[in-house]
Structures are given as C-alpha cells and as structure tokens.
C-alpha cells in the first residue's frame, strides 16, 4: 500500500470513528476519547503491520467496533490503548494518571488475555513460545482466561472480541504463523463465546471469516451448491414481505419487515447435524417482522397464521422461553403462497437489538448512566461453570469445555423456575449435578413436568425437572452409560473411586456440603 493510500484510509477511518462516537457520547467523553486517540497514535509511532500498513490503524479499528456496539467511554479508550502496554513504551502509571484506574484495569485485562502461560504441570518442559505450545493446551488456557475475565469484567472480553474480529478481517496483514492460529481460535473459542454472550452478529461474521480461511474447499462447495437456492428463496421472501407489510398495515400494526440470509458456517453446521439432508432446512432466507411491543409480536403471529398454515412443531416461542444467551423472538414456519415454505422471525426493536449485540446491548438501554454494570445474573453461568471445573485435570477440562460449554444447548427449569442451561440430550442425572453436586450424588429419581420419569430420559427444552433424593443414596455405575455432561461423569467416577474411603470421612464431607446447602 502506498503511503498516500494508507493516509487516506486512515483519515476516513478516523472521521467515521469520531462520527460514530459523537452519535451517543457527550463533549466531555469525546475529549477524553480524542486524547486517548492521540496517545495511542504517538505510542505506536511508525510501527507497521506485516503489510506495511501503519499499526495505529488496528487499535483505531478496534475502538470503532466498540463504539458501534455503543459501549461506554472507558471501554472505547481501552480499545484504543489495548496493545500499548505490550507493544509500546507506554507504562501502567501513565495510563492510570491520564485515564484512571478503570481504563488501566481494562487494558491490563486485555493484555493478560494474550499472555498465555501454561500450567507447569501441563507442560513440564516449560519456556516455550506461544507458537510452540501445543494446540490443546493453548486453547484450554485461552478459554479459561476468557471465562475468568468474563466473570470479573465482561468489557475486557468485548475488547478482545473486537480485537480478534479486526485481526480476522485483515488476516493478510498478519504473519503466516499467526493466520491459522487466529482463524482457528476464532472458530473454536472466540465465536462460541460471542454466541454465549448473545452477540449474534459478531458470532456470525467471525465464524464465516474463519471458516472460509480454514476450510476453503468446504466453503467453496457450500457456496456453489447453496448460492442459487438462496437467490431463488430471496425472491420468494421479497415478494412475501410486500404482502406481509400490506396485511400488517390493514390491521394497523406498525412494523418493519425485512429478511436475513443464513450465515455460511451456521448452514454448514446444520447440514452436518442433519447428515447432509437439506430437505428440512427452511431458514436459508428468513422473513423478519420487527414490531413495537411484545403484545404486537403475538398479534403479528396471529395474523400470519390466519393467512398461511404453519408447519406443526415448528412454532417456537423464545419470548416466553428465552434462550440461555438471552435471545428472544417468535419463530414459525408457514406454507406460503404456491407452496413455498418460509420461516418467520417476529420480535420487538429491543429484542432485535439484543439478538444482534447481546450483552453489549445492555449499555444502550440505560440512558444517562455512564458506567452501567451488566446484571450479574446474566453471567451466572460463567461462575457456575468455572466452579464445576475446579480440580479437573487437562484432559477432563478439554472434555468439559467440549461437552458442557460448546454443545448445542437446551434450557431446563427447576420447580422454582430457575433456568439451567444444559447441553442437548442431557438427562435428569446431568441436571441434578448442574443444580448441585450433592443433589447429583444423592438423586433417586426424577419428575419431569410433574410425572415420574426414568433417570435416563433425554430432557427437552422447557422441561421442568424435580429431582427426588435421599441422604443415603449413592451414584450408580450404570448412570455412566447415559449421562451426557462431563461434569456428571467425573463426579460419578470420583464418587465410585472414593466410596471405599471410609465411613467417617464420608459422613463429614457430606455433612459439610449439606450444611452449606441449607444456608
Ligand atoms: Mn490487538
């Protein structure tokens, strides 16, 4: 890239960034941000990226992504400075003096995320460079760090996600060994985390970029096969949208009607799940209705079903039963005109925002509050998950991430209405262990939706599960044949192993947990 072209690009980026910030931040915030912008520029100086592009483009782009998520001032400042502790002469004290403790702790948080040090016990030969650390160990450590950061201050994770997203968009500007690693980590760690945080848009974009880089052949085949179908379906949906607009208008329902095209990687995964059978994939292009109130979602649903027959078993009310990551919408698939099958997604503006931006959307709906904090409940699962993993070794951890964190999820209720977010095909035993280890170890039976059911029953979305238990009950070896989660499996094994450990030790251990439970 010529110096002149680079300068033009930089100018454009800067003015867009400032413009986006001004849309929702006041003068005082803008002054701080502009100051951070020049500090970052000076700090990175003449340093260039692999391509010869000025390095400063990177932090500026990251900050721009953060302001598009409409995050608070300090997060944007930290985005501008996120690489400065590691790569420049800027010091902790300097950041603290100029921008305060909050910014410093965000920048340090992001810096720590990229310094992956592997547990000694995992890797006895110590002292290895990042590139030489075996894949599994590095990924585990990255994941673990992301979860810890998330439970402390989720903004650190948002900065890291924006950082990785920009790196993916500019993969060609990175060095060769970094390219594949970054793409793989995006697909296996960062995008799933964005998904769990409900950030649908970021998750989709990140997956598609990484997928096209890592599996170019699969990507090409998928595109060749489905692009024509998508074009065809798009035409149908566009026409249908016209008619839907008319119907809603006649019924005085204010709404925005548009459509979305399924992300490539999401299609790829779905096809894998269906073993290549695409006859039941109806959402290549889905029609979207965005209304003002929750009540109007149901009104719109009624009008749609009055006009076209829905397919049985395809109506999903994620408003009454939000997904664990916060996603809300009503989905229904109808037989539209001329037999075309079309999926509808109905939601309010706010639900739409939430679906695209996830946890970041929480900052937007709190006007006037400059440092809103995300409700702790939203991230309860992070804490539960890290607690469950305590004491696991490397292999167990890997399996646990795989089985318990990144599988497709269902959500199941306790009789009190608490939601547990579980991997698909979990059983009541898995559920019991998710509620509490003690309950798992002492469960004797289960009621699903009020009816006694075998402990091996596969739970379904929305089931209400009551665990029957008795103090004298113990885990049974045959549970190992059907439990799904690694957490349940490892507890059952451990309990089997220690059941010979002696009467007294056991009583006191259970007594302690029992007491804790009662509190
Ligand atoms: Mn960076």
Coordinates of C-alpha atoms and ligand atoms in Angstrom, one line a residue:
X1 CA 0.0 0.0 0.0
X2 CA 1.3 3.4 -0.9
X3 CA 1.9 5.9 1.9
X4 CA -0.7 8.2 0.3
X5 CA -3.4 5.5 0.1
X6 CA -2.7 4.5 3.7
X7 CA -3.1 8.0 4.8
X8 CA -6.4 8.4 3.0
X9 CA -7.6 5.2 4.6
X10 CA -6.6 6.3 8.0
X11 CA -8.3 9.7 7.6
X12 CA -11.5 8.1 6.6
X13 CA -11.4 5.6 9.4
X14 CA -10.7 8.4 11.9
X15 CA -13.6 10.6 10.8
X16 CA -16.0 7.7 10.8
X17 CA -14.9 6.7 14.2
X18 CA -15.4 10.2 15.6
X19 CA -18.7 10.5 13.9
X20 CA -20.0 7.2 15.4
X21 CA -18.8 8.2 18.9
X22 CA -20.5 11.6 18.7
X23 CA -23.8 9.9 18.0
X24 CA -24.2 8.9 21.6
X25 CA -21.4 10.4 23.7
X26 CA -21.2 13.9 25.1
X27 CA -18.5 16.5 24.7
X28 CA -16.6 15.6 27.9
X29 CA -16.5 11.9 26.9
X30 CA -15.4 12.9 23.4
X31 CA -12.5 15.0 24.8
X32 CA -11.2 12.0 26.7
X33 CA -11.5 9.7 23.7
X34 CA -9.7 12.1 21.4
X35 CA -6.9 12.4 23.9
X36 CA -6.6 8.6 24.1
X37 CA -6.6 8.5 20.3
X38 CA -3.6 10.8 20.1
X39 CA -1.8 9.0 22.9
X40 CA -2.3 5.7 21.0
X41 CA -1.1 7.3 17.8
X42 CA 2.1 8.6 19.4
X43 CA 2.7 5.4 21.3
X44 CA 2.6 3.2 18.2
X45 CA 4.6 5.7 16.3
X46 CA 5.9 4.5 13.0
X47 CA 5.4 0.8 13.8
X48 CA 3.9 -1.1 10.8
X49 CA 1.8 -4.1 10.5
X50 CA 3.0 -7.1 8.5
X51 CA 1.6 -5.5 5.3
X52 CA 3.3 -2.1 5.8
X53 CA 0.1 -0.5 6.9
X54 CA 0.6 1.8 9.9
X55 CA 0.0 -0.2 13.1
X56 CA -2.2 2.5 14.6
X57 CA -5.0 1.5 12.2
X58 CA -5.5 -1.6 14.3
X59 CA -6.3 0.0 17.7
X60 CA -8.4 2.6 15.9
X61 CA -10.4 0.0 14.2
X62 CA -10.9 -1.9 17.4
X63 CA -12.2 1.2 19.1
X64 CA -14.5 1.9 16.2
X65 CA -16.1 -1.6 16.6
X66 CA -16.6 -0.9 20.3
X67 CA -18.3 2.3 19.6
X68 CA -20.6 0.6 17.1
X69 CA -21.7 -1.6 20.0
X70 CA -22.3 1.7 21.8
X71 CA -20.2 0.8 24.7
X72 CA -19.2 3.3 27.4
X73 CA -16.4 5.8 27.1
X74 CA -13.8 3.9 29.1
X75 CA -14.2 0.7 27.0
X76 CA -13.5 2.7 23.9
X77 CA -10.5 4.4 25.4
X78 CA -9.2 0.9 26.5
X79 CA -9.8 -0.3 22.9
X80 CA -7.5 2.5 21.6
X81 CA -4.8 1.6 24.2
X82 CA -5.3 -2.2 24.2
X83 CA -2.0 -3.1 22.6
X84 CA 0.0 -0.2 24.1
X85 CA 1.2 -1.9 27.3
X86 CA 2.6 -4.8 25.4
X87 CA 3.9 -3.2 22.3
X88 CA 4.9 0.4 23.2
X89 CA 6.7 2.4 25.8
X90 CA 3.5 3.5 27.5
X91 CA 3.5 2.5 31.2
X92 CA 0.8 1.5 33.6
X93 CA 1.4 4.6 35.6
X94 CA 1.0 6.8 32.6
X95 CA -2.4 5.2 31.7
X96 CA -3.6 5.4 35.2
X97 CA -2.6 9.1 35.5
X98 CA -4.2 10.1 32.2
X99 CA -7.2 7.9 32.1
X100 CA -7.9 6.5 35.5
X101 CA -8.0 3.1 37.2
X102 CA -11.0 1.7 35.3
X103 CA -9.2 2.2 31.9
X104 CA -6.0 0.8 33.3
X105 CA -7.7 -2.4 34.6
X106 CA -9.4 -2.9 31.2
X107 CA -6.1 -2.5 29.3
X108 CA -4.4 -4.9 31.7
X109 CA -7.2 -7.3 31.5
X110 CA -6.9 -7.5 27.7
X111 CA -3.1 -7.7 27.9
X112 CA -3.3 -10.6 30.3
X113 CA -5.6 -12.5 27.9
X114 CA -2.9 -12.6 25.3
X115 CA -0.1 -13.7 27.6
X116 CA -0.9 -17.3 27.7
X117 CA 1.2 -19.1 30.3
X118 CA 0.6 -22.8 30.5
X119 CA 0.3 -24.5 33.8
X120 CA 3.7 -26.2 34.6
X121 CA 2.0 -29.5 35.4
X122 CA 0.5 -29.5 31.9
X123 CA 3.8 -28.8 30.2
X124 CA 6.8 -30.0 32.1
X125 CA 9.4 -28.6 29.6
X126 CA 8.3 -25.0 30.3
X127 CA 9.7 -22.0 28.5
X128 CA 8.0 -22.3 25.1
X129 CA 7.0 -19.6 22.7
X130 CA 3.2 -19.1 22.1
X131 CA 3.5 -20.7 18.6
X132 CA 5.2 -23.8 20.1
X133 CA 2.6 -24.5 22.7
X134 CA 0.5 -27.5 21.7
X135 CA -2.9 -26.6 20.4
X136 CA -4.9 -28.2 23.1
X137 CA -3.1 -26.6 26.0
X138 CA -3.1 -23.2 24.4
X139 CA -6.8 -23.3 23.7
X140 CA -7.7 -24.5 27.1
X141 CA -5.7 -21.7 28.7
X142 CA -7.2 -19.1 26.4
X143 CA -10.7 -20.4 27.2
X144 CA -10.0 -20.5 30.9
X145 CA -8.7 -16.9 30.8
X146 CA -11.7 -15.7 28.8
X147 CA -14.0 -17.1 31.4
X148 CA -12.2 -15.6 34.3
X149 CA -12.1 -12.2 32.6
X150 CA -15.8 -12.5 31.9
X151 CA -16.7 -13.1 35.5
X152 CA -14.6 -10.1 36.5
X153 CA -15.5 -7.5 33.9
X154 CA -17.1 -8.6 30.7
X155 CA -15.9 -5.4 28.9
X156 CA -12.4 -7.0 28.7
X157 CA -13.9 -9.8 26.7
X158 CA -15.7 -7.4 24.4
X159 CA -12.5 -5.6 23.7
X160 CA -10.8 -8.9 23.0
X161 CA -13.6 -10.0 20.6
X162 CA -13.3 -6.7 18.7
X163 CA -9.5 -7.1 18.6
X164 CA -9.8 -10.6 17.2
X165 CA -12.5 -9.6 14.7
X166 CA -10.3 -6.9 13.2
X167 CA -7.4 -9.3 13.0
X168 CA -9.7 -11.7 11.1
X169 CA -10.8 -9.0 8.7
X170 CA -7.2 -8.2 8.0
X171 CA -5.7 -11.7 8.2
X172 CA -3.5 -11.0 5.2
X173 CA -1.8 -8.3 7.2
X174 CA -0.7 -10.8 9.8
X175 CA 2.4 -13.0 9.8
X176 CA 1.9 -16.6 8.5
X177 CA 2.1 -18.5 11.7
X178 CA -0.5 -16.1 13.3
X179 CA -3.0 -16.5 10.5
X180 CA -4.0 -20.1 11.0
X181 CA -3.9 -19.8 14.8
X182 CA -6.1 -16.7 14.8
X183 CA -8.6 -18.3 12.5
X184 CA -8.8 -21.5 14.5
X185 CA -9.1 -19.7 17.8
X186 CA -11.8 -17.6 16.3
X187 CA -13.8 -20.6 15.2
X188 CA -13.2 -22.7 18.3
X189 CA -13.1 -20.1 21.1
X190 CA -14.0 -16.5 20.4
X191 CA -17.0 -17.0 18.2
X192 CA -18.6 -19.6 20.6
X193 CA -18.1 -17.1 23.4
X194 CA -19.7 -14.3 21.4
X195 CA -22.6 -16.7 20.8
X196 CA -22.9 -17.4 24.5
X197 CA -22.9 -13.7 25.2
X198 CA -25.8 -13.4 22.7
X199 CA -23.8 -11.4 20.2
X200 CA -25.4 -12.9 17.1
X201 CA -23.9 -10.5 14.6
X202 CA -20.3 -10.8 15.7
X203 CA -20.6 -14.6 16.1
X204 CA -21.9 -15.0 12.5
X205 CA -19.3 -12.7 10.9
X206 CA -16.4 -14.2 12.9
X207 CA -17.4 -17.8 12.0
X208 CA -17.8 -17.1 8.3
X209 CA -14.4 -15.3 8.0
X210 CA -12.6 -18.0 9.9
X211 CA -14.4 -20.8 8.2
X212 CA -13.6 -19.5 4.7
X213 CA -9.9 -19.3 5.6
X214 CA -9.5 -22.6 7.4
X215 CA -11.7 -24.7 5.2
X216 CA -11.6 -23.1 1.7
X217 CA -12.7 -26.2 -0.1
X218 CA -15.8 -26.8 2.1
X219 CA -16.6 -23.1 1.9
X220 CA -16.4 -23.1 -1.9
X221 CA -18.6 -26.2 -2.3
X222 CA -21.2 -24.9 0.1
X223 CA -21.4 -21.6 -1.7
X224 CA -21.6 -23.2 -5.1
X225 CA -24.4 -25.5 -4.0
X226 CA -26.5 -23.1 -2.0
X227 CA -26.0 -19.7 -3.6
X228 CA -28.5 -20.4 -6.4
X229 CA -31.1 -21.6 -3.8
X230 CA -30.6 -18.6 -1.6
X231 CA -31.1 -16.3 -4.6
X232 CA -34.3 -18.2 -5.5
X233 CA -35.6 -18.1 -1.9
X234 CA -34.7 -14.5 -1.6
X235 CA -37.0 -13.6 -4.5
X236 CA -39.9 -15.5 -2.9
X237 CA -39.3 -13.9 0.5
X238 CA -39.1 -10.4 -1.0
X239 CA -42.5 -10.8 -2.6
X240 CA -43.9 -12.3 0.5
X241 CA -42.6 -9.4 2.5
X242 CA -44.7 -7.0 0.4
X243 CA -47.8 -8.9 1.2
X244 CA -46.9 -9.1 4.9
X245 CA -46.5 -5.4 5.0
X246 CA -50.0 -4.9 3.5
X247 CA -51.6 -7.3 5.9
X248 CA -50.0 -5.7 8.9
X249 CA -50.9 -2.2 7.7
X250 CA -54.5 -3.2 7.1
X251 CA -54.6 -4.3 10.7
X252 CA -53.0 -1.1 12.0
X253 CA -49.8 -2.9 13.2
X254 CA -46.8 -0.7 12.9
X255 CA -43.9 -2.9 11.8
X256 CA -40.7 -3.2 9.9
X257 CA -40.5 -6.2 7.5
X258 CA -37.2 -7.4 6.1
X259 CA -35.2 -10.6 5.8
X260 CA -31.9 -12.2 6.7
X261 CA -29.7 -14.7 4.9
X262 CA -28.3 -17.5 7.0
X263 CA -24.6 -17.3 7.8
X264 CA -22.5 -19.9 5.9
X265 CA -20.9 -21.5 8.9
X266 CA -24.3 -21.9 10.6
X267 CA -25.6 -23.6 7.5
X268 CA -22.5 -25.8 7.4
X269 CA -23.0 -26.9 11.0
X270 CA -26.8 -27.5 10.5
X271 CA -26.1 -29.7 7.4
X272 CA -23.6 -31.7 9.4
X273 CA -26.2 -32.2 12.1
X274 CA -28.7 -33.4 9.5
X275 CA -26.1 -35.6 7.8
X276 CA -26.3 -33.5 4.7
X277 CA -30.0 -33.8 4.3
X278 CA -31.2 -30.3 3.5
X279 CA -34.9 -31.1 3.0
X280 CA -35.7 -29.7 6.4
X281 CA -33.7 -26.5 6.3
X282 CA -36.3 -23.8 5.8
X283 CA -34.3 -20.8 7.1
X284 CA -31.8 -20.2 4.3
X285 CA -33.6 -16.9 4.0
X286 CA -35.9 -16.0 6.9
X287 CA -38.5 -13.2 6.9
X288 CA -38.3 -10.8 9.8
X289 CA -41.1 -8.8 11.4
X290 CA -40.0 -6.1 13.9
X291 CA -42.8 -4.5 15.9
X292 CA -43.0 -2.1 18.8
X293 CA -44.4 -4.2 21.7
X294 CA -44.3 -7.7 22.9
X295 CA -48.1 -7.9 22.6
X296 CA -47.8 -7.0 18.9
X297 CA -45.4 -9.9 18.3
X298 CA -48.3 -12.3 19.2
X299 CA -50.8 -10.2 17.2
X300 CA -48.5 -10.4 14.1
X301 CA -48.1 -14.2 14.7
X302 CA -51.9 -14.5 14.7
X303 CA -52.2 -12.6 11.5
X304 CA -49.6 -14.7 9.8
X305 CA -51.2 -18.0 10.9
X306 CA -54.6 -16.7 9.8
X307 CA -53.2 -16.1 6.3
X308 CA -50.9 -19.1 5.9
X309 CA -50.9 -22.5 7.6
X310 CA -48.0 -23.1 10.0
X311 CA -46.0 -26.3 9.9
X312 CA -46.7 -28.3 13.1
X313 CA -43.9 -28.5 15.6
X314 CA -42.1 -25.5 14.1
X315 CA -43.6 -22.8 16.2
X316 CA -41.0 -21.7 18.8
X317 CA -41.8 -19.0 21.4
X318 CA -38.4 -17.7 22.6
X319 CA -40.2 -14.8 24.2
X320 CA -41.9 -17.0 26.8
X321 CA -38.8 -19.2 26.9
X322 CA -35.8 -17.1 26.1
X323 CA -32.7 -18.9 25.0
X324 CA -30.0 -19.1 27.8
X325 CA -28.0 -16.4 25.9
X326 CA -30.9 -14.0 26.2
X327 CA -32.2 -14.5 22.6
X328 CA -35.9 -13.6 22.3
X329 CA -38.2 -13.9 19.2
X330 CA -41.1 -16.0 18.0
X331 CA -40.2 -18.4 15.1
X332 CA -42.8 -20.0 12.9
X333 CA -42.5 -21.7 9.6
X334 CA -45.5 -21.5 7.2
X335 CA -46.6 -22.8 3.9
X336 CA -46.8 -19.6 2.0
X337 CA -48.3 -18.9 -1.4
X338 CA -47.7 -21.5 -4.1
X339 CA -46.4 -24.0 -1.5
X340 CA -43.2 -22.1 -0.7
X341 CA -42.1 -22.8 2.8
X342 CA -40.9 -19.8 4.7
X343 CA -39.6 -19.2 8.2
X344 CA -40.8 -16.0 10.0
X345 CA -39.0 -14.4 13.0
X346 CA -41.1 -12.0 14.9
X347 CA -39.6 -9.7 17.6
X348 CA -39.6 -6.1 19.0
X349 CA -36.9 -3.5 18.3
X350 CA -35.4 -4.2 21.7
X351 CA -35.3 -7.9 21.2
X352 CA -33.8 -7.3 17.8
X353 CA -31.0 -5.2 19.2
X354 CA -30.4 -7.8 21.9
X355 CA -30.2 -10.6 19.3
X356 CA -27.5 -8.7 17.3
X357 CA -25.5 -7.2 20.1
X358 CA -26.2 -9.5 23.0
X359 CA -24.6 -8.5 26.3
X360 CA -23.4 -5.2 24.7
X361 CA -27.0 -4.2 24.2
X362 CA -27.3 -3.7 28.0
X363 CA -25.4 -0.4 27.7
X364 CA -27.7 1.1 25.2
X365 CA -30.9 0.9 27.0
X366 CA -29.6 2.6 30.1
X367 CA -29.7 6.3 29.3
X368 CA -27.9 8.7 31.4
X369 CA -26.0 6.1 33.3
X370 CA -22.3 6.4 32.2
X371 CA -20.9 3.3 33.8
X372 CA -23.7 0.8 33.7
X373 CA -22.9 -2.6 35.0
X374 CA -24.3 -5.7 33.4
X375 CA -26.6 -7.5 35.8
X376 CA -24.7 -10.3 37.5
X377 CA -27.5 -12.8 36.8
X378 CA -26.7 -12.6 33.1
X379 CA -23.3 -14.1 33.6
X380 CA -24.2 -16.6 36.4
X381 CA -23.4 -19.5 34.1
X382 CA -19.8 -18.4 33.9
X383 CA -19.3 -18.7 37.6
X384 CA -21.2 -21.9 37.8
X385 CA -19.2 -23.3 35.0
X386 CA -15.8 -22.3 36.5
X387 CA -16.8 -23.7 39.8
X388 CA -17.7 -27.1 38.3
X389 CA -14.3 -27.3 36.7
X390 CA -12.3 -26.9 39.9
X391 CA -9.9 -29.8 40.4
X392 CA -10.2 -31.2 36.9
X393 CA -7.0 -32.2 35.0
X394 CA -6.1 -31.2 31.5
X395 CA -8.0 -34.0 29.7
X396 CA -11.0 -33.6 31.9
X397 CA -11.0 -29.9 31.2
X398 CA -10.8 -30.3 27.5
X399 CA -13.7 -32.7 27.5
X400 CA -15.7 -30.5 29.8
X401 CA -15.3 -27.4 27.5
X402 CA -16.3 -29.5 24.6
X403 CA -19.3 -31.3 26.1
X404 CA -20.5 -28.8 28.7
X405 CA -19.8 -25.4 27.1
X406 CA -19.9 -25.6 23.3
X407 CA -22.6 -28.2 22.6
X408 CA -26.0 -27.1 21.4
X409 CA -28.0 -26.2 24.4
X410 CA -31.4 -26.7 25.9
X411 CA -32.8 -25.0 28.9
X412 CA -34.5 -26.8 31.7
X413 CA -36.3 -25.4 34.7
X414 CA -36.1 -26.3 38.4
X415 CA -39.6 -26.4 40.1
X416 CA -38.8 -22.9 41.4
X417 CA -38.5 -21.6 37.9
X418 CA -34.7 -21.3 37.8
X419 CA -33.3 -22.0 34.4
X420 CA -30.4 -24.4 33.9
X421 CA -28.6 -24.1 30.6
X422 CA -27.6 -27.7 29.6
X423 CA -26.1 -29.5 26.6
X424 CA -28.6 -31.2 24.3
X425 CA -29.5 -34.8 25.3
X426 CA -28.8 -34.2 29.0
X427 CA -30.6 -36.4 31.4
X428 CA -32.1 -35.8 34.9
X429 CA -28.8 -37.0 36.4
X430 CA -26.9 -34.4 34.5
X431 CA -29.5 -31.8 35.6
X432 CA -29.1 -32.9 39.2
X433 CA -25.3 -32.3 39.0
X434 CA -25.8 -29.0 37.4
X435 CA -28.0 -27.9 40.3
X436 CA -25.6 -29.1 42.9
X437 CA -23.0 -31.9 43.3
X438 CA -24.8 -33.1 46.5
X439 CA -28.1 -33.4 44.6
X440 CA -26.4 -35.4 41.9
X441 CA -24.7 -37.7 44.3
X442 CA -28.0 -38.4 46.2
X443 CA -30.6 -38.5 43.5
X444 CA -33.0 -41.4 43.4
X445 CA -35.5 -40.4 40.7
X446 CA -37.0 -37.6 38.8
X447 CA -40.2 -36.0 37.9
X448 CA -40.4 -34.3 34.5
X449 CA -43.2 -31.9 34.1
X450 CA -44.9 -33.4 37.2
X451 CA -44.6 -37.1 36.1
X452 CA -42.2 -39.7 37.4
X453 CA -39.6 -40.5 34.6
X454 CA -36.5 -42.7 34.4
X455 CA -33.2 -41.0 35.2
X456 CA -32.0 -41.8 31.7
X457 CA -34.8 -39.7 30.0
X458 CA -33.5 -37.2 27.4
X459 CA -34.6 -33.8 28.6
X460 CA -36.2 -31.4 26.2
X461 CA -36.2 -27.6 26.0
X462 CA -38.5 -26.1 28.6
X463 CA -38.9 -29.3 30.8
X464 CA -39.5 -28.7 34.5
X465 CA -37.4 -31.2 36.4
X466 CA -37.7 -32.1 40.0
X467 CA -35.0 -34.3 41.5
X468 CA -36.1 -36.8 44.1
X469 CA -33.3 -37.5 46.6
X470 CA -32.4 -39.3 49.7
X471 CA -29.4 -38.8 52.1
X472 CA -28.4 -42.4 51.9
X473 CA -28.5 -42.7 48.1
X474 CA -25.3 -43.0 46.1
X475 CA -24.3 -42.6 42.5
X476 CA -24.7 -45.8 40.4
X477 CA -22.2 -47.1 38.0
X478 CA -24.9 -47.7 35.3
X479 CA -25.5 -43.9 35.2
X480 CA -22.3 -43.7 33.3
X481 CA -24.0 -45.4 30.4
X482 CA -26.4 -42.5 29.8
X483 CA -25.1 -39.3 31.3
X484 CA -24.2 -36.6 28.8
X485 CA -22.2 -34.0 30.6
X486 CA -18.6 -34.3 31.6
X487 CA -19.4 -32.7 34.9
X488 CA -21.8 -35.6 35.9
X489 CA -19.5 -38.2 34.5
X490 CA -16.5 -37.0 36.5
X491 CA -18.4 -36.7 39.8
X492 CA -19.9 -40.2 39.4
X493 CA -16.4 -41.6 38.8
X494 CA -14.9 -39.8 41.7
X495 CA -17.7 -40.9 44.0
X496 CA -17.2 -44.5 42.8
X497 CA -13.5 -44.3 43.5
X498 CA -13.8 -42.8 47.0
X499 CA -16.7 -45.0 48.1
X500 CA -14.2 -47.2 49.8
X501 CA -12.6 -44.3 51.6
X502 CA -14.1 -45.0 55.0
X503 CA -17.3 -44.2 56.7
X504 CA -16.2 -41.3 58.9
X505 CA -14.5 -39.3 56.2
X506 CA -17.5 -39.6 54.0
X507 CA -20.1 -38.6 56.6
X508 CA -18.1 -35.5 57.5
X509 CA -17.7 -34.5 53.9
X510 CA -21.4 -34.8 53.1
X511 CA -22.3 -33.1 56.3
X512 CA -20.2 -30.1 55.4
X513 CA -21.8 -29.8 51.9
X514 CA -25.2 -30.5 53.4
X515 CA -24.8 -27.6 55.9
X516 CA -23.7 -25.3 53.1
X517 CA -26.7 -26.2 51.1
X518 CA -29.1 -25.3 53.9
X519 CA -27.7 -21.8 54.3
Ligands
LIG1 MN1 -4.7 -6.0 19.1

